[in-house]
């Protein structure tokens, strides 16, 4: 069985964020909807995922019953484009194109897995809840700041909406090889980056924080 919000795995060190630092923001480039979730937490595992259908630029509905997820429903897969700040002191904007993003309406947030970006990119934790990513030439691509004991990707405009993340949530998606084939096989075969799949362990929690995402 897949393990969602896998027990025993944490994406970033569980260190209290610094509440005194503020992220400067530009005007949001798209209309805000308070029912949408704009929290893109930095995760590991085998997939990016999004809570709201509106986040996708391309989208294919799938039959979640074929992959045997007992507590969370994956109902679609597609592409998401995120306009992000490259660095705290850099006003330029970069567009991250996330492919094969799972649509999980019951998720407590969205998940950005830097290991699934293009070959040659690197990332690392740079402080309590802080992370950065570079391309093969050493240019910064994105950065994350502390949020709820994790690290949240800094989007252009710093939009805010619905949030279901609570301190201590375990947010990475781990899938067994069979489910990777079912979900991703029709698109590009089994993704090999981002760690090994596993079958053991307890099933995941079906997402915290109330309403599912819009379709």
PDB file of C-alpha atoms in Angstrom:
ATOM      1  CA  UNK A   1       0.000   0.000   0.000  1.00  0.00           C
ATOM      2  CA  UNK A   2       1.160   3.555  -0.559  1.00  0.00           C
ATOM      3  CA  UNK A   3       2.107   5.525   2.513  1.00  0.00           C
ATOM      4  CA  UNK A   4       0.804   9.080   2.551  1.00  0.00           C
ATOM      5  CA  UNK A   5       2.123  11.471   5.190  1.00  0.00           C
ATOM      6  CA  UNK A   6       4.523   8.617   5.983  1.00  0.00           C
ATOM      7  CA  UNK A   7       5.123   7.899   9.642  1.00  0.00           C
ATOM      8  CA  UNK A   8       8.734   8.171  10.712  1.00  0.00           C
ATOM      9  CA  UNK A   9       9.747  10.488   7.853  1.00  0.00           C
ATOM     10  CA  UNK A  10      10.252  14.206   8.177  1.00  0.00           C
ATOM     11  CA  UNK A  11      11.036  16.517   5.290  1.00  0.00           C
ATOM     12  CA  UNK A  12      12.965  19.178   7.196  1.00  0.00           C
ATOM     13  CA  UNK A  13      14.374  19.341  10.734  1.00  0.00           C
ATOM     14  CA  UNK A  14      11.655  20.002  13.283  1.00  0.00           C
ATOM     15  CA  UNK A  15      13.049  23.330  14.510  1.00  0.00           C
ATOM     16  CA  UNK A  16      10.940  26.287  15.507  1.00  0.00           C
ATOM     17  CA  UNK A  17      10.827  28.973  12.783  1.00  0.00           C
ATOM     18  CA  UNK A  18      12.015  32.505  13.432  1.00  0.00           C
ATOM     19  CA  UNK A  19       8.842  34.610  13.823  1.00  0.00           C
ATOM     20  CA  UNK A  20      10.631  37.945  13.454  1.00  0.00           C
ATOM     21  CA  UNK A  21      11.568  37.591   9.783  1.00  0.00           C
ATOM     22  CA  UNK A  22       9.035  38.775   7.219  1.00  0.00           C
ATOM     23  CA  UNK A  23       8.964  37.873   3.525  1.00  0.00           C
ATOM     24  CA  UNK A  24       8.481  40.883   1.282  1.00  0.00           C
ATOM     25  CA  UNK A  25       5.804  40.364  -1.339  1.00  0.00           C
ATOM     26  CA  UNK A  26       4.782  41.687  -4.723  1.00  0.00           C
ATOM     27  CA  UNK A  27       1.166  41.999  -5.889  1.00  0.00           C
ATOM     28  CA  UNK A  28      -0.299  38.556  -6.434  1.00  0.00           C
ATOM     29  CA  UNK A  29      -0.293  37.712 -10.191  1.00  0.00           C
ATOM     30  CA  UNK A  30      -3.605  35.851 -10.089  1.00  0.00           C
ATOM     31  CA  UNK A  31      -6.982  36.298  -8.352  1.00  0.00           C
ATOM     32  CA  UNK A  32      -7.071  34.986  -4.822  1.00  0.00           C
ATOM     33  CA  UNK A  33      -9.733  32.599  -3.634  1.00  0.00           C
ATOM     34  CA  UNK A  34      -9.747  32.056   0.143  1.00  0.00           C
ATOM     35  CA  UNK A  35     -10.916  28.470  -0.349  1.00  0.00           C
ATOM     36  CA  UNK A  36      -7.796  27.555  -2.352  1.00  0.00           C
ATOM     37  CA  UNK A  37      -4.582  26.421  -0.702  1.00  0.00           C
ATOM     38  CA  UNK A  38      -1.387  28.262  -1.655  1.00  0.00           C
ATOM     39  CA  UNK A  39       0.893  26.470   0.799  1.00  0.00           C
ATOM     40  CA  UNK A  40       3.465  24.579  -1.256  1.00  0.00           C
ATOM     41  CA  UNK A  41       5.423  22.693   1.364  1.00  0.00           C
ATOM     42  CA  UNK A  42       8.845  21.322   0.451  1.00  0.00           C
ATOM     43  CA  UNK A  43       8.670  17.525   0.665  1.00  0.00           C
ATOM     44  CA  UNK A  44      10.502  14.392  -0.442  1.00  0.00           C
ATOM     45  CA  UNK A  45       9.110  11.010  -1.462  1.00  0.00           C
ATOM     46  CA  UNK A  46       7.916  10.126  -4.962  1.00  0.00           C
ATOM     47  CA  UNK A  47       5.557  12.878  -6.091  1.00  0.00           C
ATOM     48  CA  UNK A  48       4.472  16.468  -6.212  1.00  0.00           C
ATOM     49  CA  UNK A  49       0.826  16.909  -5.262  1.00  0.00           C
ATOM     50  CA  UNK A  50      -1.809  19.624  -5.218  1.00  0.00           C
ATOM     51  CA  UNK A  51      -5.032  20.023  -3.304  1.00  0.00           C
ATOM     52  CA  UNK A  52      -7.032  22.212  -5.712  1.00  0.00           C
ATOM     53  CA  UNK A  53      -7.967  21.474  -9.311  1.00  0.00           C
ATOM     54  CA  UNK A  54      -7.497  25.168 -10.165  1.00  0.00           C
ATOM     55  CA  UNK A  55      -3.730  24.859  -9.683  1.00  0.00           C
ATOM     56  CA  UNK A  56      -3.292  22.682 -12.779  1.00  0.00           C
ATOM     57  CA  UNK A  57      -2.469  23.945 -16.266  1.00  0.00           C
ATOM     58  CA  UNK A  58      -2.940  20.484 -17.795  1.00  0.00           C
ATOM     59  CA  UNK A  59      -5.036  17.781 -16.193  1.00  0.00           C
ATOM     60  CA  UNK A  60      -6.112  14.178 -16.711  1.00  0.00           C
ATOM     61  CA  UNK A  61      -8.722  12.518 -14.538  1.00  0.00           C
ATOM     62  CA  UNK A  62      -7.788   9.083 -13.245  1.00  0.00           C
ATOM     63  CA  UNK A  63      -9.617   6.265 -11.503  1.00  0.00           C
ATOM     64  CA  UNK A  64      -8.142   6.338  -8.031  1.00  0.00           C
ATOM     65  CA  UNK A  65      -9.660   2.972  -7.200  1.00  0.00           C
ATOM     66  CA  UNK A  66      -7.070   1.291  -9.426  1.00  0.00           C
ATOM     67  CA  UNK A  67      -4.158   2.247  -7.191  1.00  0.00           C
ATOM     68  CA  UNK A  68      -5.585   1.119  -3.851  1.00  0.00           C
ATOM     69  CA  UNK A  69      -5.354   4.270  -1.745  1.00  0.00           C
ATOM     70  CA  UNK A  70      -7.570   3.514   1.294  1.00  0.00           C
ATOM     71  CA  UNK A  71      -7.547   6.869   3.082  1.00  0.00           C
ATOM     72  CA  UNK A  72      -6.847   9.474   0.411  1.00  0.00           C
ATOM     73  CA  UNK A  73      -8.144   9.756  -3.102  1.00  0.00           C
ATOM     74  CA  UNK A  74      -5.895  10.597  -6.026  1.00  0.00           C
ATOM     75  CA  UNK A  75      -8.401  11.744  -8.639  1.00  0.00           C
ATOM     76  CA  UNK A  76      -6.192  13.322 -11.287  1.00  0.00           C
ATOM     77  CA  UNK A  77      -2.703  14.050 -12.529  1.00  0.00           C
ATOM     78  CA  UNK A  78      -1.274  16.944 -14.493  1.00  0.00           C
ATOM     79  CA  UNK A  79       1.093  19.886 -14.781  1.00  0.00           C
ATOM     80  CA  UNK A  80       1.378  22.831 -12.393  1.00  0.00           C
ATOM     81  CA  UNK A  81       3.330  26.014 -13.100  1.00  0.00           C
ATOM     82  CA  UNK A  82       4.503  27.989 -10.083  1.00  0.00           C
ATOM     83  CA  UNK A  83       5.926  31.501 -10.248  1.00  0.00           C
ATOM     84  CA  UNK A  84       8.373  31.758  -7.387  1.00  0.00           C
ATOM     85  CA  UNK A  85      10.981  34.075  -5.927  1.00  0.00           C
ATOM     86  CA  UNK A  86      14.524  32.883  -6.602  1.00  0.00           C
ATOM     87  CA  UNK A  87      15.965  34.191  -3.340  1.00  0.00           C
ATOM     88  CA  UNK A  88      15.142  36.456  -0.416  1.00  0.00           C
ATOM     89  CA  UNK A  89      17.124  39.381  -1.826  1.00  0.00           C
ATOM     90  CA  UNK A  90      16.393  38.698  -5.510  1.00  0.00           C
ATOM     91  CA  UNK A  91      13.335  40.358  -7.051  1.00  0.00           C
ATOM     92  CA  UNK A  92      13.414  38.257 -10.231  1.00  0.00           C
ATOM     93  CA  UNK A  93      10.735  35.618 -10.690  1.00  0.00           C
ATOM     94  CA  UNK A  94      11.278  32.068 -11.893  1.00  0.00           C
ATOM     95  CA  UNK A  95       8.639  29.686 -13.233  1.00  0.00           C
ATOM     96  CA  UNK A  96       8.838  26.111 -11.977  1.00  0.00           C
ATOM     97  CA  UNK A  97       7.056  23.574 -14.172  1.00  0.00           C
ATOM     98  CA  UNK A  98       5.992  20.581 -12.097  1.00  0.00           C
ATOM     99  CA  UNK A  99       5.028  17.514 -14.113  1.00  0.00           C
ATOM    100  CA  UNK A 100       2.946  14.519 -13.080  1.00  0.00           C
ATOM    101  CA  UNK A 101       1.484  16.335 -10.073  1.00  0.00           C
ATOM    102  CA  UNK A 102      -1.064  14.215  -8.205  1.00  0.00           C
ATOM    103  CA  UNK A 103      -4.431  15.791  -7.405  1.00  0.00           C
ATOM    104  CA  UNK A 104      -5.269  14.875  -3.802  1.00  0.00           C
ATOM    105  CA  UNK A 105      -8.283  16.947  -2.663  1.00  0.00           C
ATOM    106  CA  UNK A 106      -8.015  15.799   0.973  1.00  0.00           C
ATOM    107  CA  UNK A 107      -4.376  16.859   1.355  1.00  0.00           C
ATOM    108  CA  UNK A 108      -3.632  19.429   4.081  1.00  0.00           C
ATOM    109  CA  UNK A 109      -1.437  21.410   1.651  1.00  0.00           C
ATOM    110  CA  UNK A 110       0.370  21.159  -1.674  1.00  0.00           C
ATOM    111  CA  UNK A 111       3.675  19.307  -1.946  1.00  0.00           C
ATOM    112  CA  UNK A 112       6.721  20.468  -3.923  1.00  0.00           C
ATOM    113  CA  UNK A 113       9.403  17.798  -4.264  1.00  0.00           C
ATOM    114  CA  UNK A 114      12.664  19.392  -5.509  1.00  0.00           C
ATOM    115  CA  UNK A 115      14.148  15.958  -6.265  1.00  0.00           C
ATOM    116  CA  UNK A 116      11.692  15.660  -9.161  1.00  0.00           C
ATOM    117  CA  UNK A 117      12.868  18.763 -11.011  1.00  0.00           C
ATOM    118  CA  UNK A 118      15.215  18.578 -14.001  1.00  0.00           C
ATOM    119  CA  UNK A 119      18.443  16.602 -13.777  1.00  0.00           C
ATOM    120  CA  UNK A 120      21.323  18.703 -12.537  1.00  0.00           C
ATOM    121  CA  UNK A 121      19.367  20.689  -9.969  1.00  0.00           C
ATOM    122  CA  UNK A 122      20.399  20.574  -6.334  1.00  0.00           C
ATOM    123  CA  UNK A 123      18.766  21.603  -3.092  1.00  0.00           C
ATOM    124  CA  UNK A 124      19.621  21.791   0.568  1.00  0.00           C
ATOM    125  CA  UNK A 125      18.356  22.994   3.919  1.00  0.00           C
ATOM    126  CA  UNK A 126      20.116  26.247   4.803  1.00  0.00           C
ATOM    127  CA  UNK A 127      18.706  26.901   8.270  1.00  0.00           C
ATOM    128  CA  UNK A 128      15.687  26.251  10.499  1.00  0.00           C
ATOM    129  CA  UNK A 129      12.891  25.654   7.999  1.00  0.00           C
ATOM    130  CA  UNK A 130      14.858  27.304   5.202  1.00  0.00           C
ATOM    131  CA  UNK A 131      15.733  25.641   1.909  1.00  0.00           C
ATOM    132  CA  UNK A 132      17.085  26.650  -1.492  1.00  0.00           C
ATOM    133  CA  UNK A 133      17.465  25.069  -4.918  1.00  0.00           C
ATOM    134  CA  UNK A 134      19.974  25.674  -7.727  1.00  0.00           C
ATOM    135  CA  UNK A 135      20.290  24.706 -11.362  1.00  0.00           C
ATOM    136  CA  UNK A 136      23.348  23.008 -12.859  1.00  0.00           C
ATOM    137  CA  UNK A 137      25.023  26.396 -13.342  1.00  0.00           C
ATOM    138  CA  UNK A 138      24.600  27.392  -9.719  1.00  0.00           C
ATOM    139  CA  UNK A 139      21.781  29.877 -10.297  1.00  0.00           C
ATOM    140  CA  UNK A 140      19.116  29.980  -7.615  1.00  0.00           C
ATOM    141  CA  UNK A 141      15.738  28.636  -8.741  1.00  0.00           C
ATOM    142  CA  UNK A 142      13.571  28.829  -5.616  1.00  0.00           C
ATOM    143  CA  UNK A 143      13.700  29.159  -1.851  1.00  0.00           C
ATOM    144  CA  UNK A 144      11.562  28.222   1.119  1.00  0.00           C
ATOM    145  CA  UNK A 145      10.897  29.872   4.467  1.00  0.00           C
ATOM    146  CA  UNK A 146       9.746  28.475   7.830  1.00  0.00           C
ATOM    147  CA  UNK A 147       6.094  27.523   8.174  1.00  0.00           C
ATOM    148  CA  UNK A 148       4.525  25.200  10.759  1.00  0.00           C
ATOM    149  CA  UNK A 149       7.811  23.433  11.551  1.00  0.00           C
ATOM    150  CA  UNK A 150       8.468  22.856   7.854  1.00  0.00           C
ATOM    151  CA  UNK A 151       9.614  24.846   4.846  1.00  0.00           C
ATOM    152  CA  UNK A 152       7.170  26.545   2.459  1.00  0.00           C
ATOM    153  CA  UNK A 153       7.998  27.601  -1.101  1.00  0.00           C
ATOM    154  CA  UNK A 154       7.859  31.388  -1.565  1.00  0.00           C
ATOM    155  CA  UNK A 155       5.432  32.173  -4.399  1.00  0.00           C
ATOM    156  CA  UNK A 156       5.247  35.419  -6.320  1.00  0.00           C
ATOM    157  CA  UNK A 157       2.912  37.770  -4.472  1.00  0.00           C
ATOM    158  CA  UNK A 158       3.050  35.619  -1.324  1.00  0.00           C
ATOM    159  CA  UNK A 159      -0.630  34.577  -1.705  1.00  0.00           C
ATOM    160  CA  UNK A 160      -2.563  33.235   1.267  1.00  0.00           C
ATOM    161  CA  UNK A 161      -5.717  31.173   1.386  1.00  0.00           C
ATOM    162  CA  UNK A 162      -6.964  28.013   3.088  1.00  0.00           C
ATOM    163  CA  UNK A 163      -4.378  26.147   5.137  1.00  0.00           C
ATOM    164  CA  UNK A 164      -4.574  22.754   6.792  1.00  0.00           C
ATOM    165  CA  UNK A 165      -0.957  22.335   7.860  1.00  0.00           C
ATOM    166  CA  UNK A 166      -0.377  21.809  11.562  1.00  0.00           C
ATOM    167  CA  UNK A 167       2.987  21.638  13.278  1.00  0.00           C
ATOM    168  CA  UNK A 168       4.335  18.104  13.149  1.00  0.00           C
ATOM    169  CA  UNK A 169       2.467  16.999  10.013  1.00  0.00           C
ATOM    170  CA  UNK A 170       4.310  14.433   7.895  1.00  0.00           C
ATOM    171  CA  UNK A 171       3.705  15.476   4.325  1.00  0.00           C
ATOM    172  CA  UNK A 172       5.685  13.327   1.883  1.00  0.00           C
ATOM    173  CA  UNK A 173       3.990  10.878  -0.480  1.00  0.00           C
ATOM    174  CA  UNK A 174       5.589   7.435  -0.786  1.00  0.00           C
ATOM    175  CA  UNK A 175       4.248   4.957  -3.334  1.00  0.00           C
ATOM    176  CA  UNK A 176       5.107   1.355  -4.082  1.00  0.00           C
ATOM    177  CA  UNK A 177       6.441   0.481  -7.534  1.00  0.00           C
ATOM    178  CA  UNK A 178       3.104  -0.954  -8.679  1.00  0.00           C
ATOM    179  CA  UNK A 179       1.260   2.258  -7.866  1.00  0.00           C
ATOM    180  CA  UNK A 180       3.965   4.377  -9.505  1.00  0.00           C
ATOM    181  CA  UNK A 181       3.427   2.372 -12.680  1.00  0.00           C
ATOM    182  CA  UNK A 182      -0.324   2.840 -12.541  1.00  0.00           C
ATOM    183  CA  UNK A 183      -0.151   6.578 -11.852  1.00  0.00           C
ATOM    184  CA  UNK A 184       2.817   7.592 -13.997  1.00  0.00           C
ATOM    185  CA  UNK A 185       3.244   4.758 -16.479  1.00  0.00           C
ATOM    186  CA  UNK A 186       0.870   6.188 -19.112  1.00  0.00           C
ATOM    187  CA  UNK A 187       2.825   9.458 -19.079  1.00  0.00           C
ATOM    188  CA  UNK A 188       6.556   8.634 -18.902  1.00  0.00           C
ATOM    189  CA  UNK A 189       7.022   5.324 -17.134  1.00  0.00           C
ATOM    190  CA  UNK A 190       8.010   4.958 -13.527  1.00  0.00           C
ATOM    191  CA  UNK A 191       9.834   7.990 -12.155  1.00  0.00           C
ATOM    192  CA  UNK A 192      13.190   6.941 -10.751  1.00  0.00           C
ATOM    193  CA  UNK A 193      14.176  10.041  -8.829  1.00  0.00           C
ATOM    194  CA  UNK A 194      13.159  10.920  -5.308  1.00  0.00           C
ATOM    195  CA  UNK A 195      13.894   7.761  -3.369  1.00  0.00           C
ATOM    196  CA  UNK A 196      12.721   4.182  -3.283  1.00  0.00           C
ATOM    197  CA  UNK A 197       9.159   3.055  -2.911  1.00  0.00           C
ATOM    198  CA  UNK A 198       8.074   0.940  -0.004  1.00  0.00           C
ATOM    199  CA  UNK A 199       5.211  -1.272   0.979  1.00  0.00           C
ATOM    200  CA  UNK A 200       5.649  -1.672   4.697  1.00  0.00           C
ATOM    201  CA  UNK A 201       4.396   0.534   7.471  1.00  0.00           C
ATOM    202  CA  UNK A 202       1.014   1.796   8.447  1.00  0.00           C
ATOM    203  CA  UNK A 203      -1.355   3.448   6.026  1.00  0.00           C
ATOM    204  CA  UNK A 204      -1.313   7.216   5.900  1.00  0.00           C
ATOM    205  CA  UNK A 205      -3.727   9.665   7.381  1.00  0.00           C
ATOM    206  CA  UNK A 206      -6.261  10.984   4.942  1.00  0.00           C
ATOM    207  CA  UNK A 207      -5.333  14.634   5.154  1.00  0.00           C
ATOM    208  CA  UNK A 208      -6.168  17.048   7.937  1.00  0.00           C
ATOM    209  CA  UNK A 209      -7.978  20.290   7.949  1.00  0.00           C
ATOM    210  CA  UNK A 210     -11.491  20.008   6.601  1.00  0.00           C
ATOM    211  CA  UNK A 211     -12.774  20.541   3.101  1.00  0.00           C
ATOM    212  CA  UNK A 212     -11.348  18.842   0.075  1.00  0.00           C
ATOM    213  CA  UNK A 213     -10.054  20.825  -2.855  1.00  0.00           C
ATOM    214  CA  UNK A 214     -12.256  22.057  -5.646  1.00  0.00           C
ATOM    215  CA  UNK A 215     -12.512  20.110  -8.849  1.00  0.00           C
TER     216      UNK A 215
END
